[in-house]
Amino acid sequence: MRVRWIMEGFVEPKIVCGSLLSIGNELLLGDILDTNAHHIARELRVHGFRLRRVVTVEDEEDEIARYLLDLLDRSDFVIITGGLGPTDDDRTRQAVAGALGRPLTGNREHLERLHRRVERKGIPWSEHTGRLACFPEGAVHMAPELPMAGFFLEHRGVPCYFLPGVPHEMETLLARKVIPDLDRRFPGRPIYVKRVLRVQELVESEINRRLASLEPPSPGIEIGYLPQIGENWVTILVRGTDLDDVTSRLTEIEERVVALLGPQYVSGSEDEPMELTVGRLLSGRRWKLAAAESCTGGLLARRVTAVPGASDYFERGFVTYSNEAKVELLGVFRSLLDEHGAVSAATAEAMARGARESAGVDVAVSITGIAGPTGGSAEKPVGTVFMACSTVRETVVRKHLFWGGRTQIQERAAHAALVLLWRVLLG
Amino acid sequence: MRVRWIMEGFVEPKIVCGSLLSIGNELLLGDILDTNAHHIARELRVHGFRLRRVVTVEDEEDEIARYLLDLLDRSDFVIITGGLGPTDDDRTRQAVAGALGRPLTGNREHLERLHRRVERKGIPWSEHTGRLACFPEGAVHMAPELPMAGFFLEHRGVPCYFLPGVPHEMETLLARKVIPDLDRRFPGRPIYVKRVLRVQELVESEINRRLASLEPPSPGIEIGYLPQIGENWVTILVRGTDLDDVTSRLTEIEERVVALLGPQYVSGSEDEPMELTVGRLLSGRRWKLAAAESCTGGLLARRVTAVPGASDYFERGFVTYSNEAKVELLGVFRSLLDEHGAVSAATAEAMARGARESAGVDVAVSITGIAGPTGGSAEKPVGTVFMACSTVRETVVRKHLFWGGRTQIQERAAHAALVLLWRVLLG
């Protein structure tokens, strides 16, 4: 049973193991969640590396030094995040210098680069900024072309990547520098290919029921579920040594999974969020979209316009928070608001139709509801949301009852409106 | 220097330092975020304990044993989570038995309890379930009255708490057993109080420069920096034994920090994001706000309306993505757009003024810029953003050049617009 997905000739490849040293008091004080470790773990895995352990310590030289030496002894590579800033509580440079016996030395070229950068920004030079140009002996700046800290050194043959703790900087350097470098250093390691399927309108238990005949996953293939706001992700991970083999096995299993789920519920892959999927459909039809939102307060427009090139199909958005705005901008009749209330199917329908007509677009989506925490009633509790999608041909209205706090209700409502738009565009 | 902040009669309390050993492959595969570590860190801190380090390892005996011994040597107490289940991949019991030389022995009383529990549930008894009644020599079941794993042992005077990895079980045992036991074992330990100051318009190095005369932080007070999107956080952590004393020292140091930073740059505390700060100012003045956005696509309105009760002051938002929308909804002259371009100071000014007048509100904020990745030019590169804030009295315009990807530029622009609004509201 467990070898069902193992192809003939499958050889378990040598695994490359890394460790992560995560530095920062705020992680240990419970101020922030360690999303960096999570991101690094996922990226390493997708690229065929295994993260064996994560050690999180305070910004303190002794601790950093001790665990850096420990991890160096036990890893094929080490990634270190945090403590690279210019301030006094950033201790990583000093700790590395001490632990590895590599004194800090200023890098003249980088110092000049920092001077130019500071000048361009028009901020005064400080001694602290100068610290950013100091590296342990033998270390090289990881990305001099980018305005972020991060250096690399090899110690006793083990590559060590020192990255900033700021998530977007860490993510940029990981993707552009660390993974490509590891890739060069460790050829022939196992390959993982992963596919995420975004599943709409099916709850997790239903997904599980539909995929039951695939269980249990084989050692070469793992299938997982990851609930997201408004949608569920089904992940397929296939391991092997040969890219063609792995890819063809992925294609095979993916087809089976999609067939079992029902193709009409799968909107796209990991890098195809709903706003991109509907954006492509709109572009393909050369349709223009408008949005009219009340309780989501601009979140729907924000998601649509998060996609580069959204200006090709997104014409305008109305955040009609007040009744006056609904009347003046969308032409909703005041009598309709009085009779049905702002949170009603009739208002959602009138908002979508009004937005479409006043913006002169092909399709418009509306949302009106009660995001809470106050404003609910027995008849319309917090979480009640009406939405509509209007084209020349039809106006489709849906009612939802979402759970969770204000933010979750807003996020679920915006997502459901994108799903409604998707259904209408698919016809 | 280091004792500057020590009050007269202040006795440095002994700090009780713990370590966490977090066991589980899923954490290292990037499947799930380690919310357990975050929860434990926060709870310990609130109760006056300090989490010095977290080590995350796979469910593997050698790794568990090695780091358990390491942490035992360096901690006043150790919490271990995960690997306590009945299946073959749960290795914590065996690892502890080996590392500490405490062979596993069955606990007859607990075995009978498990038998009764399984019978009551009507599920068949399995050899695996029996493993749950095996503990390392000298260990006691942590909560026999609860249907969850978890045991306690003291090794060379160091208390070790073994908790399940399932979050709600871990949280229950932490609150009901671990914290009360620590509380009994370590009386007279320090109290911590913390304040986060949100700082606007000052870069990290400038904050550091202004706070330089506070450095180095005293043993009783820690000051840290945490860069966020568009703002910086300065954190103040004060330690002591007496709540009144700690609170008054926090107030004192906070006043000094604010004075050094400049009160006009401090917008609020951790639970007062910019959208809440401006919301309160608007409410206080009984002013209504409108937003007119182009490149941020609704993000500004979304942030404002994320606050419960925003309907008291947020009237409407315009997402005028197309030039037509700017002309039709905001009354921007087409000739102005032709002459200056949609991304210009003149357009930002006209948008804010137009939004204020057409919505009939007291104040309006506008944003127009190039979020990228395309659309930039030599004169107006990607990241160029103009924003304006208009009242009856004045219309203030600002130009920014933000860096980063599309999302970051959008987020920084929306934040900067809130800061501009804040400045105008403060007069």
Short mmCIF file of N, CA, C and O in Angstrom, two decimals, chain A residues 17-119:
data_model
loop_
_atom_site.label_atom_id
_atom_site.label_comp_id
_atom_site.label_asym_id
_atom_site.label_seq_id
_atom_site.Cartn_x
_atom_site.Cartn_y
_atom_site.Cartn_z
N CYS A 17 21.17 18.27 4.82
CA CYS A 17 20.53 18.74 6.04
C CYS A 17 21.09 20.08 6.50
O CYS A 17 22.30 20.23 6.63
N GLY A 18 20.21 20.99 6.80
CA GLY A 18 20.62 22.30 7.29
C GLY A 18 20.03 22.61 8.65
O GLY A 18 19.13 21.92 9.12
N SER A 19 20.60 23.63 9.29
CA SER A 19 20.06 24.10 10.57
C SER A 19 19.82 25.60 10.48
O SER A 19 20.46 26.29 9.69
N LEU A 20 18.91 26.06 11.29
CA LEU A 20 18.59 27.49 11.33
C LEU A 20 18.85 28.02 12.73
O LEU A 20 18.40 27.43 13.71
N LEU A 21 19.58 29.13 12.81
CA LEU A 21 19.76 29.83 14.08
C LEU A 21 19.01 31.15 13.97
O LEU A 21 19.32 31.99 13.13
N SER A 22 18.02 31.28 14.79
CA SER A 22 17.10 32.42 14.71
C SER A 22 17.37 33.32 15.91
O SER A 22 17.26 32.87 17.05
N ILE A 23 17.76 34.57 15.64
CA ILE A 23 18.22 35.44 16.72
C ILE A 23 17.26 36.60 16.94
O ILE A 23 16.92 37.30 15.99
N GLY A 24 16.82 36.79 18.15
CA GLY A 24 15.96 37.94 18.42
C GLY A 24 15.18 37.80 19.70
O GLY A 24 14.45 36.84 19.90
N ASN A 25 15.35 38.80 20.58
CA ASN A 25 14.62 38.77 21.85
C ASN A 25 13.12 38.75 21.64
O ASN A 25 12.38 38.13 22.40
N GLU A 26 12.66 39.44 20.59
CA GLU A 26 11.21 39.57 20.41
C GLU A 26 10.55 38.22 20.16
O GLU A 26 9.39 38.03 20.47
N LEU A 27 11.32 37.25 19.62
CA LEU A 27 10.77 35.92 19.41
C LEU A 27 10.56 35.21 20.74
O LEU A 27 9.57 34.49 20.93
N LEU A 28 11.48 35.43 21.66
CA LEU A 28 11.43 34.73 22.95
C LEU A 28 10.54 35.44 23.96
O LEU A 28 10.14 34.88 24.96
N LEU A 29 10.25 36.70 23.68
CA LEU A 29 9.35 37.45 24.55
C LEU A 29 7.90 37.22 24.14
O LEU A 29 6.97 37.67 24.79
N GLY A 30 7.70 36.53 23.00
CA GLY A 30 6.34 36.30 22.54
C GLY A 30 5.75 37.50 21.83
O GLY A 30 4.55 37.59 21.64
N ASP A 31 6.61 38.47 21.46
CA ASP A 31 6.10 39.65 20.77
C ASP A 31 5.61 39.30 19.37
O ASP A 31 4.62 39.83 18.88
N ILE A 32 6.38 38.47 18.69
CA ILE A 32 5.99 38.12 17.33
C ILE A 32 6.14 36.62 17.12
O ILE A 32 6.91 35.94 17.78
N LEU A 33 5.36 36.13 16.19
CA LEU A 33 5.43 34.74 15.77
C LEU A 33 6.65 34.58 14.88
O LEU A 33 6.97 35.47 14.09
N ASP A 34 7.32 33.43 14.95
CA ASP A 34 8.50 33.24 14.12
C ASP A 34 8.07 32.75 12.73
O ASP A 34 8.20 31.58 12.40
N THR A 35 7.59 33.70 11.93
CA THR A 35 7.16 33.33 10.58
C THR A 35 8.37 33.10 9.68
O THR A 35 8.27 32.39 8.69
N ASN A 36 9.53 33.66 10.05
CA ASN A 36 10.74 33.44 9.26
C ASN A 36 11.10 31.96 9.21
O ASN A 36 11.41 31.42 8.14
N ALA A 37 11.09 31.30 10.37
CA ALA A 37 11.46 29.89 10.43
C ALA A 37 10.51 29.07 9.55
O ALA A 37 10.93 28.17 8.82
N HIS A 38 9.25 29.41 9.61
CA HIS A 38 8.25 28.72 8.81
C HIS A 38 8.51 28.89 7.32
O HIS A 38 8.49 27.93 6.55
N HIS A 39 8.80 30.11 6.92
CA HIS A 39 9.07 30.40 5.52
C HIS A 39 10.31 29.65 5.04
O HIS A 39 10.32 29.03 3.98
N ILE A 40 11.37 29.71 5.84
CA ILE A 40 12.63 29.06 5.47
C ILE A 40 12.43 27.54 5.38
O ILE A 40 12.89 26.90 4.44
N ALA A 41 11.72 26.98 6.35
CA ALA A 41 11.45 25.53 6.34
C ALA A 41 10.75 25.13 5.05
O ALA A 41 11.13 24.16 4.38
N ARG A 42 9.76 25.88 4.67
CA ARG A 42 8.96 25.54 3.48
C ARG A 42 9.79 25.68 2.22
O ARG A 42 9.76 24.81 1.35
N GLU A 43 10.55 26.78 2.12
CA GLU A 43 11.34 27.00 0.91
C GLU A 43 12.42 25.94 0.76
O GLU A 43 12.66 25.44 -0.34
N LEU A 44 13.10 25.60 1.87
CA LEU A 44 14.15 24.59 1.80
C LEU A 44 13.57 23.27 1.33
O LEU A 44 14.12 22.59 0.47
N ARG A 45 12.42 22.92 1.87
CA ARG A 45 11.81 21.65 1.54
C ARG A 45 11.46 21.57 0.06
O ARG A 45 11.72 20.57 -0.61
N VAL A 46 10.85 22.65 -0.44
CA VAL A 46 10.46 22.67 -1.85
C VAL A 46 11.68 22.52 -2.74
O VAL A 46 11.61 21.92 -3.81
N HIS A 47 12.84 23.04 -2.29
CA HIS A 47 14.03 22.97 -3.13
C HIS A 47 14.89 21.75 -2.82
O HIS A 47 16.05 21.69 -3.24
N GLY A 48 14.35 20.82 -2.06
CA GLY A 48 15.05 19.55 -1.88
C GLY A 48 16.04 19.52 -0.73
O GLY A 48 16.89 18.64 -0.68
N PHE A 49 15.94 20.48 0.21
CA PHE A 49 16.80 20.47 1.38
C PHE A 49 15.96 20.16 2.61
O PHE A 49 14.76 20.42 2.62
N ARG A 50 16.65 19.62 3.63
CA ARG A 50 15.90 19.28 4.84
C ARG A 50 16.37 20.16 5.98
O ARG A 50 17.57 20.26 6.23
N LEU A 51 15.44 20.78 6.68
CA LEU A 51 15.79 21.57 7.85
C LEU A 51 15.73 20.64 9.05
O LEU A 51 14.65 20.15 9.40
N ARG A 52 16.90 20.36 9.65
CA ARG A 52 16.94 19.37 10.74
C ARG A 52 16.56 19.98 12.08
O ARG A 52 16.00 19.31 12.94
N ARG A 53 16.94 21.24 12.30
CA ARG A 53 16.65 21.83 13.61
C ARG A 53 16.67 23.35 13.53
O ARG A 53 17.33 23.92 12.65
N VAL A 54 15.94 23.95 14.44
CA VAL A 54 15.91 25.42 14.55
C VAL A 54 16.24 25.76 16.00
O VAL A 54 15.64 25.21 16.92
N VAL A 55 17.21 26.65 16.20
CA VAL A 55 17.51 27.12 17.55
C VAL A 55 17.23 28.61 17.59
O VAL A 55 17.70 29.36 16.73
N THR A 56 16.42 29.02 18.55
CA THR A 56 16.09 30.44 18.69
C THR A 56 16.73 30.95 19.97
O THR A 56 16.49 30.40 21.04
N VAL A 57 17.55 31.98 19.85
CA VAL A 57 18.23 32.53 21.03
C VAL A 57 18.08 34.05 21.07
O VAL A 57 17.67 34.67 20.09
N GLU A 58 18.43 34.60 22.23
CA GLU A 58 18.38 36.05 22.40
C GLU A 58 19.55 36.71 21.66
O GLU A 58 20.51 36.05 21.29
N ASP A 59 19.44 38.02 21.48
CA ASP A 59 20.53 38.82 20.91
C ASP A 59 21.66 38.91 21.92
O ASP A 59 21.88 39.97 22.51
N GLU A 60 22.36 37.83 22.15
CA GLU A 60 23.38 37.82 23.19
C GLU A 60 24.57 37.03 22.68
O GLU A 60 24.43 35.90 22.21
N GLU A 61 25.76 37.62 22.78
CA GLU A 61 26.92 37.04 22.11
C GLU A 61 27.20 35.60 22.51
O GLU A 61 27.44 34.74 21.66
N ASP A 62 27.17 35.33 23.83
CA ASP A 62 27.51 33.98 24.28
C ASP A 62 26.58 32.92 23.69
O ASP A 62 27.02 31.86 23.27
N GLU A 63 25.31 33.26 23.73
CA GLU A 63 24.31 32.31 23.24
C GLU A 63 24.47 32.08 21.74
O GLU A 63 24.44 30.95 21.26
N ILE A 64 24.60 33.18 21.00
CA ILE A 64 24.73 33.07 19.55
C ILE A 64 25.97 32.23 19.22
O ILE A 64 25.90 31.29 18.41
N ALA A 65 27.09 32.55 19.89
CA ALA A 65 28.34 31.85 19.61
C ALA A 65 28.21 30.36 19.91
O ALA A 65 28.57 29.51 19.10
N ARG A 66 27.65 30.05 21.07
CA ARG A 66 27.56 28.65 21.48
C ARG A 66 26.76 27.83 20.48
O ARG A 66 27.17 26.74 20.05
N TYR A 67 25.58 28.32 20.11
CA TYR A 67 24.73 27.51 19.24
C TYR A 67 25.18 27.56 17.78
O TYR A 67 24.94 26.62 17.03
N LEU A 68 25.85 28.63 17.39
CA LEU A 68 26.40 28.65 16.04
C LEU A 68 27.43 27.53 15.89
O LEU A 68 27.41 26.76 14.92
N LEU A 69 28.32 27.40 16.90
CA LEU A 69 29.34 26.34 16.86
C LEU A 69 28.69 24.97 16.90
O LEU A 69 29.07 24.05 16.17
N ASP A 70 27.67 24.82 17.73
CA ASP A 70 26.96 23.55 17.83
C ASP A 70 26.36 23.15 16.48
O ASP A 70 26.52 22.03 16.01
N LEU A 71 25.70 24.11 15.84
CA LEU A 71 25.02 23.80 14.58
C LEU A 71 26.02 23.56 13.45
O LEU A 71 25.79 22.72 12.57
N LEU A 72 27.12 24.30 13.46
CA LEU A 72 28.15 24.13 12.44
C LEU A 72 28.68 22.69 12.43
O LEU A 72 28.97 22.12 11.38
N ASP A 73 28.79 22.12 13.63
CA ASP A 73 29.29 20.76 13.78
C ASP A 73 28.35 19.71 13.22
O ASP A 73 28.76 18.57 13.01
N ARG A 74 27.10 20.05 13.08
CA ARG A 74 26.09 19.02 12.84
C ARG A 74 25.27 19.26 11.58
O ARG A 74 24.17 18.74 11.46
N SER A 75 25.75 20.10 10.66
CA SER A 75 24.90 20.48 9.53
C SER A 75 25.70 20.54 8.23
O SER A 75 26.90 20.81 8.25
N ASP A 76 25.01 20.34 7.13
CA ASP A 76 25.63 20.56 5.82
C ASP A 76 25.67 22.05 5.49
O ASP A 76 26.47 22.49 4.68
N PHE A 77 24.75 22.80 6.06
CA PHE A 77 24.76 24.26 5.91
C PHE A 77 23.98 24.87 7.07
O PHE A 77 23.19 24.18 7.71
N VAL A 78 24.27 26.15 7.35
CA VAL A 78 23.58 26.85 8.44
C VAL A 78 23.04 28.18 7.92
O VAL A 78 23.75 28.90 7.22
N ILE A 79 21.80 28.46 8.26
CA ILE A 79 21.22 29.78 7.98
C ILE A 79 21.02 30.48 9.31
O ILE A 79 20.56 29.87 10.28
N ILE A 80 21.42 31.74 9.37
CA ILE A 80 21.30 32.51 10.60
C ILE A 80 20.45 33.74 10.27
O ILE A 80 20.74 34.45 9.30
N THR A 81 19.43 34.02 11.05
CA THR A 81 18.62 35.22 10.80
C THR A 81 18.62 36.12 12.02
O THR A 81 18.56 35.66 13.15
N GLY A 82 18.65 37.44 11.74
CA GLY A 82 18.47 38.42 12.80
C GLY A 82 19.75 38.97 13.40
O GLY A 82 20.84 38.41 13.21
N GLY A 83 19.60 40.10 14.08
CA GLY A 83 20.72 40.70 14.79
C GLY A 83 21.75 41.37 13.89
O GLY A 83 22.87 41.60 14.31
N LEU A 84 21.35 41.71 12.65
CA LEU A 84 22.31 42.32 11.72
C LEU A 84 22.12 43.82 11.57
O LEU A 84 22.80 44.45 10.78
N GLY A 85 21.17 44.39 12.31
CA GLY A 85 20.89 45.82 12.18
C GLY A 85 22.04 46.67 12.71
O GLY A 85 23.03 46.15 13.21
N PRO A 86 21.87 47.99 12.59
CA PRO A 86 22.97 48.89 12.98
C PRO A 86 22.97 49.24 14.46
O PRO A 86 23.85 49.95 14.92
N THR A 87 21.98 48.78 15.22
CA THR A 87 21.86 49.29 16.58
C THR A 87 22.60 48.41 17.59
O THR A 87 23.06 47.32 17.28
N ASP A 88 22.68 48.94 18.82
CA ASP A 88 23.49 48.28 19.84
C ASP A 88 22.96 46.92 20.25
O ASP A 88 23.70 46.10 20.78
N ASP A 89 21.68 46.69 20.04
CA ASP A 89 21.17 45.39 20.46
C ASP A 89 21.28 44.34 19.35
O ASP A 89 20.73 43.26 19.48
N ASP A 90 21.95 44.66 18.28
CA ASP A 90 22.21 43.68 17.23
C ASP A 90 23.62 43.13 17.44
O ASP A 90 24.61 43.82 17.22
N ARG A 91 23.73 41.88 17.86
CA ARG A 91 25.01 41.34 18.34
C ARG A 91 25.60 40.26 17.44
O ARG A 91 26.63 39.68 17.78
N THR A 92 24.94 39.95 16.33
CA THR A 92 25.36 38.79 15.55
C THR A 92 26.79 38.92 15.04
O THR A 92 27.60 37.99 15.17
N ARG A 93 27.16 40.09 14.47
CA ARG A 93 28.51 40.27 13.94
C ARG A 93 29.58 39.97 14.99
O ARG A 93 30.52 39.22 14.74
N GLN A 94 29.42 40.59 16.16
CA GLN A 94 30.41 40.40 17.22
C GLN A 94 30.47 38.94 17.64
O GLN A 94 31.55 38.40 17.89
N ALA A 95 29.30 38.32 17.76
CA ALA A 95 29.26 36.92 18.20
C ALA A 95 29.99 36.02 17.23
O ALA A 95 30.75 35.13 17.62
N VAL A 96 29.79 36.24 15.94
CA VAL A 96 30.43 35.42 14.92
C VAL A 96 31.94 35.64 14.97
O VAL A 96 32.72 34.68 14.92
N ALA A 97 32.32 36.91 15.09
CA ALA A 97 33.75 37.22 15.15
C ALA A 97 34.41 36.45 16.29
O ALA A 97 35.45 35.81 16.11
N GLY A 98 33.76 36.45 17.46
CA GLY A 98 34.32 35.76 18.61
C GLY A 98 34.30 34.25 18.46
O GLY A 98 35.31 33.58 18.68
N ALA A 99 33.15 33.73 18.04
CA ALA A 99 32.99 32.28 18.01
C ALA A 99 33.92 31.64 16.99
O ALA A 99 34.49 30.58 17.22
N LEU A 100 34.07 32.28 15.83
CA LEU A 100 34.82 31.65 14.76
C LEU A 100 36.25 32.20 14.65
O LEU A 100 36.99 31.82 13.75
N GLY A 101 36.60 33.11 15.57
CA GLY A 101 37.95 33.69 15.51
C GLY A 101 38.19 34.46 14.23
O GLY A 101 39.24 34.35 13.61
N ARG A 102 37.19 35.25 13.84
CA ARG A 102 37.32 36.03 12.62
C ARG A 102 37.01 37.49 12.96
O ARG A 102 35.86 37.90 12.92
N PRO A 103 38.05 38.28 13.28
CA PRO A 103 37.81 39.67 13.71
C PRO A 103 37.03 40.48 12.68
O PRO A 103 37.13 40.25 11.48
N LEU A 104 36.27 41.45 13.19
CA LEU A 104 35.47 42.31 12.31
C LEU A 104 36.38 43.29 11.57
O LEU A 104 37.24 43.93 12.19
N THR A 105 36.18 43.42 10.29
CA THR A 105 36.93 44.42 9.53
C THR A 105 35.97 45.19 8.63
O THR A 105 35.00 44.63 8.13
N GLY A 106 36.27 46.49 8.48
CA GLY A 106 35.41 47.33 7.64
C GLY A 106 35.64 47.04 6.17
O GLY A 106 36.78 46.83 5.75
N ASN A 107 34.60 47.06 5.41
CA ASN A 107 34.70 46.88 3.96
C ASN A 107 34.55 48.25 3.31
O ASN A 107 33.46 48.82 3.29
N ARG A 108 35.69 48.77 2.78
CA ARG A 108 35.70 50.14 2.27
C ARG A 108 34.66 50.36 1.18
O ARG A 108 33.93 51.35 1.17
N GLU A 109 34.59 49.38 0.28
CA GLU A 109 33.67 49.51 -0.86
C GLU A 109 32.22 49.64 -0.37
O GLU A 109 31.46 50.49 -0.82
N HIS A 110 31.88 48.79 0.60
CA HIS A 110 30.50 48.81 1.10
C HIS A 110 30.25 50.08 1.91
O HIS A 110 29.14 50.63 1.88
N LEU A 111 31.29 50.55 2.60
CA LEU A 111 31.16 51.77 3.37
C LEU A 111 30.80 52.93 2.44
O LEU A 111 29.91 53.74 2.72
N GLU A 112 31.49 52.98 1.29
CA GLU A 112 31.20 54.05 0.32
C GLU A 112 29.79 53.93 -0.22
O GLU A 112 29.08 54.91 -0.40
N ARG A 113 29.38 52.69 -0.47
CA ARG A 113 28.03 52.43 -0.96
C ARG A 113 26.99 52.94 0.04
O ARG A 113 26.01 53.58 -0.32
N LEU A 114 27.24 52.66 1.32
CA LEU A 114 26.31 53.11 2.37
C LEU A 114 26.28 54.64 2.43
O LEU A 114 25.21 55.23 2.58
N HIS A 115 27.47 55.26 2.30
CA HIS A 115 27.53 56.72 2.31
C HIS A 115 26.66 57.30 1.19
O HIS A 115 25.89 58.23 1.41
N ARG A 116 26.80 56.72 0.00
CA ARG A 116 26.02 57.23 -1.14
C ARG A 116 24.53 57.06 -0.89
O ARG A 116 23.71 57.92 -1.17
N ARG A 117 24.17 55.88 -0.33
CA ARG A 117 22.76 55.58 -0.09
C ARG A 117 22.14 56.57 0.90
O ARG A 117 21.04 57.07 0.70
N VAL A 118 22.89 56.81 1.98
CA VAL A 118 22.43 57.73 3.02
C VAL A 118 22.30 59.14 2.45
O VAL A 118 21.33 59.86 2.72
N GLU A 119 23.29 59.52 1.64
CA GLU A 119 23.27 60.85 1.02
C GLU A 119 22.04 61.01 0.13
O GLU A 119 21.35 62.02 0.17
#
